[in-house]
Coordinates of C-alpha atoms in Angstrom, one line a residue:
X1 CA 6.8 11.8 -25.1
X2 CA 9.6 14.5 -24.9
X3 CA 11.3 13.9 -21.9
X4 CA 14.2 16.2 -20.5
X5 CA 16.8 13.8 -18.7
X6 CA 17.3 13.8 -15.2
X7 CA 20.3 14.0 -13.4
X8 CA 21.9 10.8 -12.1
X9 CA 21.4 10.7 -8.6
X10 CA 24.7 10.0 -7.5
X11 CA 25.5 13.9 -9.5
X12 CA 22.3 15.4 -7.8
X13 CA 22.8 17.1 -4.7
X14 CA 21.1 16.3 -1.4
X15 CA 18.7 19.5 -2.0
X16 CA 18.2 18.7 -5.2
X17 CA 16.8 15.2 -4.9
X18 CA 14.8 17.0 -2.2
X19 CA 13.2 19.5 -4.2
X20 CA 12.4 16.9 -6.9
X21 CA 11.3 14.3 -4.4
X22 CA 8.9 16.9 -3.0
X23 CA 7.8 18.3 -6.5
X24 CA 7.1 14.4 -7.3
X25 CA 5.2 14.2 -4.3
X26 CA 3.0 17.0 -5.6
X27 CA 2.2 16.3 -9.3
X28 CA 1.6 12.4 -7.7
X29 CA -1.1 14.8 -5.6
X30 CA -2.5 16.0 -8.9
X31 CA -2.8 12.4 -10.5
X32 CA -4.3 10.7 -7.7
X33 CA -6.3 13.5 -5.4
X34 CA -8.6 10.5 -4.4
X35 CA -5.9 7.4 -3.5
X36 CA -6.5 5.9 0.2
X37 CA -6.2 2.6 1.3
X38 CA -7.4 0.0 -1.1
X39 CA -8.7 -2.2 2.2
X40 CA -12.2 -2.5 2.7
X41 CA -12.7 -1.5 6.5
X42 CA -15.1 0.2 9.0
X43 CA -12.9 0.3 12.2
X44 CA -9.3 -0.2 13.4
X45 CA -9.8 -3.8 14.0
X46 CA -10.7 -4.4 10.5
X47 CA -8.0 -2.9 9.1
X48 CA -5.5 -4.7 11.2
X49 CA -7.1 -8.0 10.1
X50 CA -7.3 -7.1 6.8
X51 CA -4.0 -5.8 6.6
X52 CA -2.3 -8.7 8.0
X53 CA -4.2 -10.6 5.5
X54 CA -3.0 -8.9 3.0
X55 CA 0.5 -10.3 2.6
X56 CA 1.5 -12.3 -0.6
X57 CA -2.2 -11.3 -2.3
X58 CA -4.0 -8.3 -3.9
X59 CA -6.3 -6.0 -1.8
X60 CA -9.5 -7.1 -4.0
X61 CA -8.7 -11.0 -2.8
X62 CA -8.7 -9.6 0.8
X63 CA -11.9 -7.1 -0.1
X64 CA -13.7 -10.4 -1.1
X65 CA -12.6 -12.5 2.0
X66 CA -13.2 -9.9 4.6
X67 CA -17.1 -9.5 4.4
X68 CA -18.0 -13.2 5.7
X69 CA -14.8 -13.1 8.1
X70 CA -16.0 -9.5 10.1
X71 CA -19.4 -11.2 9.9
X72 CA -18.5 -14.5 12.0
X73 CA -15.8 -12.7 14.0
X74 CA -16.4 -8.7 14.7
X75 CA -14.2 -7.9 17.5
X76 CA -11.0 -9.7 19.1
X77 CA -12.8 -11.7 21.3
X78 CA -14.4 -13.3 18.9
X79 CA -11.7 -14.1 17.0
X80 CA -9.8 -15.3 19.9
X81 CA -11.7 -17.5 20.2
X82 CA -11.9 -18.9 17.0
X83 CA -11.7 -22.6 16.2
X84 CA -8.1 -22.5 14.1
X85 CA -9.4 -24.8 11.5
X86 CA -12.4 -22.9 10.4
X87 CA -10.9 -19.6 10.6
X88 CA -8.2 -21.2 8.1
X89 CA -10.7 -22.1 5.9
X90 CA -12.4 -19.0 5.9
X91 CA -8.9 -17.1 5.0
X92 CA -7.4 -19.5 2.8
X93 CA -8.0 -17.4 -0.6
X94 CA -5.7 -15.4 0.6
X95 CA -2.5 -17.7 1.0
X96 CA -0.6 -18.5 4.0
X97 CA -3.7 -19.4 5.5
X98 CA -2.4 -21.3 8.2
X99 CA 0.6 -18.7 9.5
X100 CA -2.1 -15.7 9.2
X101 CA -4.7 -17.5 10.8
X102 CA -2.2 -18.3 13.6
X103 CA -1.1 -14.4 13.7
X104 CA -4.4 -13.5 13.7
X105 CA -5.9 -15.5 16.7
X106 CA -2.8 -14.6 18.6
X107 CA -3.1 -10.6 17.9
X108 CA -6.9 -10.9 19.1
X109 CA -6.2 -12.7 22.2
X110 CA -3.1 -9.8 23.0
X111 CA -6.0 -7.3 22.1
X112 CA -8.7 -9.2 24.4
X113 CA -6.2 -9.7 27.3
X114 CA -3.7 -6.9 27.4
X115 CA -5.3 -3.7 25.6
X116 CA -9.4 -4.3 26.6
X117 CA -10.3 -5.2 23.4
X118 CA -9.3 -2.2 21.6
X119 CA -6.5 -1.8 18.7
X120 CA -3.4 0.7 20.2
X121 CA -3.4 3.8 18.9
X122 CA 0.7 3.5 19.4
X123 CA 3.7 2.0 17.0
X124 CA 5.4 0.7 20.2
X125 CA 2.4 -1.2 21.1
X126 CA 1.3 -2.5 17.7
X127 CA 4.4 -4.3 16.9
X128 CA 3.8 -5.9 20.1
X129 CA 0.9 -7.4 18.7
X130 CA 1.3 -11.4 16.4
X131 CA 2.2 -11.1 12.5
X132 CA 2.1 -6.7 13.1
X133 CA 5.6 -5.2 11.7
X134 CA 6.8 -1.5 11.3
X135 CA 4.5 -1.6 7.5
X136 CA 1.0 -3.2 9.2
X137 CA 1.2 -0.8 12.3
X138 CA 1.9 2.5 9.5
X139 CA -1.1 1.1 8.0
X140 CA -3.6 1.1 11.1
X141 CA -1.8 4.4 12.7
X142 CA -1.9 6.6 9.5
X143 CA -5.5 5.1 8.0
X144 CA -7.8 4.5 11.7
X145 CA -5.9 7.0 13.9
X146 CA -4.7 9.7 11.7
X147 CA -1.4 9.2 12.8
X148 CA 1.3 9.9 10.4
X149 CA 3.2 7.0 8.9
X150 CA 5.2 5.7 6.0
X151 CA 4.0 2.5 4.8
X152 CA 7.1 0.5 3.1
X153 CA 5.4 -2.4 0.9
X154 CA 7.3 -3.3 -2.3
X155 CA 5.6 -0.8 -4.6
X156 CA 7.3 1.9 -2.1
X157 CA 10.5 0.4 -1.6
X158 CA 10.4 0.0 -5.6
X159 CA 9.9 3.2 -6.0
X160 CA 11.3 5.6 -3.8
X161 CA 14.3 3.4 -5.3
X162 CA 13.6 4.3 -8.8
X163 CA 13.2 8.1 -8.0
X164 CA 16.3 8.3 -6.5
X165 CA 15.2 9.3 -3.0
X166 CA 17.7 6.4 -1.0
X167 CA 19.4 3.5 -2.2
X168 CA 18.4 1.8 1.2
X169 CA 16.8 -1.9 0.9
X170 CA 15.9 -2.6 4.5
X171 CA 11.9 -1.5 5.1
X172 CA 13.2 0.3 8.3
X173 CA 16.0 1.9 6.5
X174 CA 13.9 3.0 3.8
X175 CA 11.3 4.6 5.8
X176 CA 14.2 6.7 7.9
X177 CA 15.6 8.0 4.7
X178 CA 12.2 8.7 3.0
X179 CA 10.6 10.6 6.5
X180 CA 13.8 12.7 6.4
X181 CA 13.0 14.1 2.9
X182 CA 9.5 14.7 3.8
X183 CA 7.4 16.9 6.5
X184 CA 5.7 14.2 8.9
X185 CA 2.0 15.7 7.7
X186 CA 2.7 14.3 4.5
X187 CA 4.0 10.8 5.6
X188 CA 0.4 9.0 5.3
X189 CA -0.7 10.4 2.1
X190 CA 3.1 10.6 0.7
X191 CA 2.8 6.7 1.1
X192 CA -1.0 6.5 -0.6
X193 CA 0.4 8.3 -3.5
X194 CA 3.3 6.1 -4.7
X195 CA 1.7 3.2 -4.1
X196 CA -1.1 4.1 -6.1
X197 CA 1.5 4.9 -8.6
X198 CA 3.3 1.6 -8.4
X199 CA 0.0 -0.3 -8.6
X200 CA -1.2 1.6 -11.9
X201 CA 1.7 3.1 -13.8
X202 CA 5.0 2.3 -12.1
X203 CA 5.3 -1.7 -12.3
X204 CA 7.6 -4.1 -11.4
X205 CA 8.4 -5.8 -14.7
X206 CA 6.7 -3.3 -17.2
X207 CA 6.0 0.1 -15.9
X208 CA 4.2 2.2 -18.2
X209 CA 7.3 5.0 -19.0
X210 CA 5.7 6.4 -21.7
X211 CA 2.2 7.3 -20.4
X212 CA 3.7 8.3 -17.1
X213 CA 3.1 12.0 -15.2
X214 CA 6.5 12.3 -13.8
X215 CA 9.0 10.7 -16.0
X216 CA 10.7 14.4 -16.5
X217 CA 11.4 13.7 -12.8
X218 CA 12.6 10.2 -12.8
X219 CA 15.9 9.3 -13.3
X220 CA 14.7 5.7 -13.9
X221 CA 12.7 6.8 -17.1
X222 CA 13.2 4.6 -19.7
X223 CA 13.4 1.4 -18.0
X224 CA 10.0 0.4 -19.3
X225 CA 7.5 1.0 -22.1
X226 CA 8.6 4.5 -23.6
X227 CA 6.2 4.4 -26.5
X228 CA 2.8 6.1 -25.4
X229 CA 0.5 4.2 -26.9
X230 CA 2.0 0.8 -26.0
X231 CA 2.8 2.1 -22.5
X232 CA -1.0 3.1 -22.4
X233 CA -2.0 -0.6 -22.5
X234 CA -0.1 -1.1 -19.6
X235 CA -2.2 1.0 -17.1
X236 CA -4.3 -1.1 -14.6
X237 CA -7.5 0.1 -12.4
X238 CA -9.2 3.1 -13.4
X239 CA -5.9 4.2 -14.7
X240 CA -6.7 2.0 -17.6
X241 CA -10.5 2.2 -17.7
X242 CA -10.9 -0.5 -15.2
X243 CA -12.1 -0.9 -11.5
X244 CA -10.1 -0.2 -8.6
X245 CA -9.1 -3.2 -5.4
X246 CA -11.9 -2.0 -3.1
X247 CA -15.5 -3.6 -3.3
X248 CA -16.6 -0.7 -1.3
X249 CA -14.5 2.5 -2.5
X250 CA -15.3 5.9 -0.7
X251 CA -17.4 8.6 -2.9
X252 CA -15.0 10.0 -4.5
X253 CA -12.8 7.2 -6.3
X254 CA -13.5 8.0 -10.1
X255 CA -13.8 4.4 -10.7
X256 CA -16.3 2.0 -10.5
X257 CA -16.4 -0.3 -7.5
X258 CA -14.2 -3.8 -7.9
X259 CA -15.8 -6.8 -9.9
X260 CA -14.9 -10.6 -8.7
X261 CA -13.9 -10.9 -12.5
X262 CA -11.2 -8.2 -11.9
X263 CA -9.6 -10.7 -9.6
X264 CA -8.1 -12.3 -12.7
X265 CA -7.5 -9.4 -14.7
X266 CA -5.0 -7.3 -12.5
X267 CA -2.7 -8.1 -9.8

């Protein structure tokens, strides 16, 4: 792949980065017109639970856990008052069973006793809630509200790192700096995008450099794979010919629906 270095970002000006940052944000548009949230969910209370469970483990392990779990417990008050035990055991694919099982019982009861039953539509009142932070509330807000929000997992923070867009490490500080670059509309999809691109292309120890979209726009190109064919055998999901996280993916993901035998094969 010819590839035209970019500028370090400590020699790029502040509009620079901005126009590439934005121009990044488009082609990522172009790639991945379909990405949404890889959480199987049918109302806001499903996808705070299933966000919450999805700490430490892969959508697809949540996905599979979720179906009996809504089935036994579909609303707050049912999951407040959930025997902890059982409810562990019913989580405990997932990992951290016990702490999200605690978080979990304790953000239904808030729900039951302090908002009617219902899941806020507001920041300020999500991170009021057990086990929510800044990244969970984003999640519900942006994804069963239509509220725009940045969500700051460690495929974002990875990224927006390796693009140059902030040098910041903190979540919080990371989602300041990254909502100043970008107009709020784009916040929610902004954040779909480059996760998508993390999960697929972009990885943490191997990211596919050579087979990427927008390495004439990363500064970080090069720190993987260059070679396009071996940095081909790096793509996961349907990136790489193979399903995507969601059991249940909406009609227009070009990828089949997630297989328990994917569980194994990507992470």
């Amino acid at each position: 792949m010819s590839k035209t270095p970019v500028r370090s970002p400590k020699q790029e000006s502040r509009l620079g980065m901005v126009r590439r940052a934005r121009r990044i944000n488009r082609e990522l548009a172009e790639v991945y017109p379909y990405a949404h949230p890889e959480l199987d969910f049918e109302d806001p209370f499903q996808l705070l639970v299933a966000t919450v469970l999805s700490a430490q483990t892969t959508d697809l392990r949540v996905n599979m856990t979720t179906p009996a779990l809504f089935a036994k417990y579909p609303t707050p008050e049912d999951m407040a008052a959930a025997v902890p035990e059982e409810l562990e055991e019913m989580i405990r694919p997932t990992g951290f069973f016990r702490a999200k099982a605690k978080s979990l019982i304790g953000l239904s009861i808030a729900l039951r006793d302090r908002f009617g039953g219902e899941v806020p539509g507001r920041l300020e009142d999500l991170v009021t809630l057990p086990g929510v932070g800044r990244k969970t509330a984003n999640v519900v807000l942006g994804n069963a509200f239509g509220v725009p929000g940045i969500t700051v997992d460690t495929h974002f923070a990875r990224l927006v790192r390796r693009f140059g867009w902030t040098e910041e490490t903190e979540p919080e500080r990371i989602e300041a700096a990254v909502g100043a670059i970008f107009p709020k509309s784009e916040w929610t999809m902004l954040s779909h995008r480059v996760i998508f691109h993390g999960r697929r292309i972009c990885h943490a120890r191997r990211p596919a450099c050579g087979a990427c979209p927008i390495a004439e726009l990363c500064p970080s190109y090069g720190e993987g794979e260059t070679d396009p064919e071996k940095a081909r055998k790096l793509l996961k999901y349907e990136m790489g010919g193979k399903p995507g996280q969601r059991l249940k993916p909406p009609a227009h993901f070009p990828g089949e629906a997630a297989a328990i035998k994917a569980m194994e094969e990507d992470s």
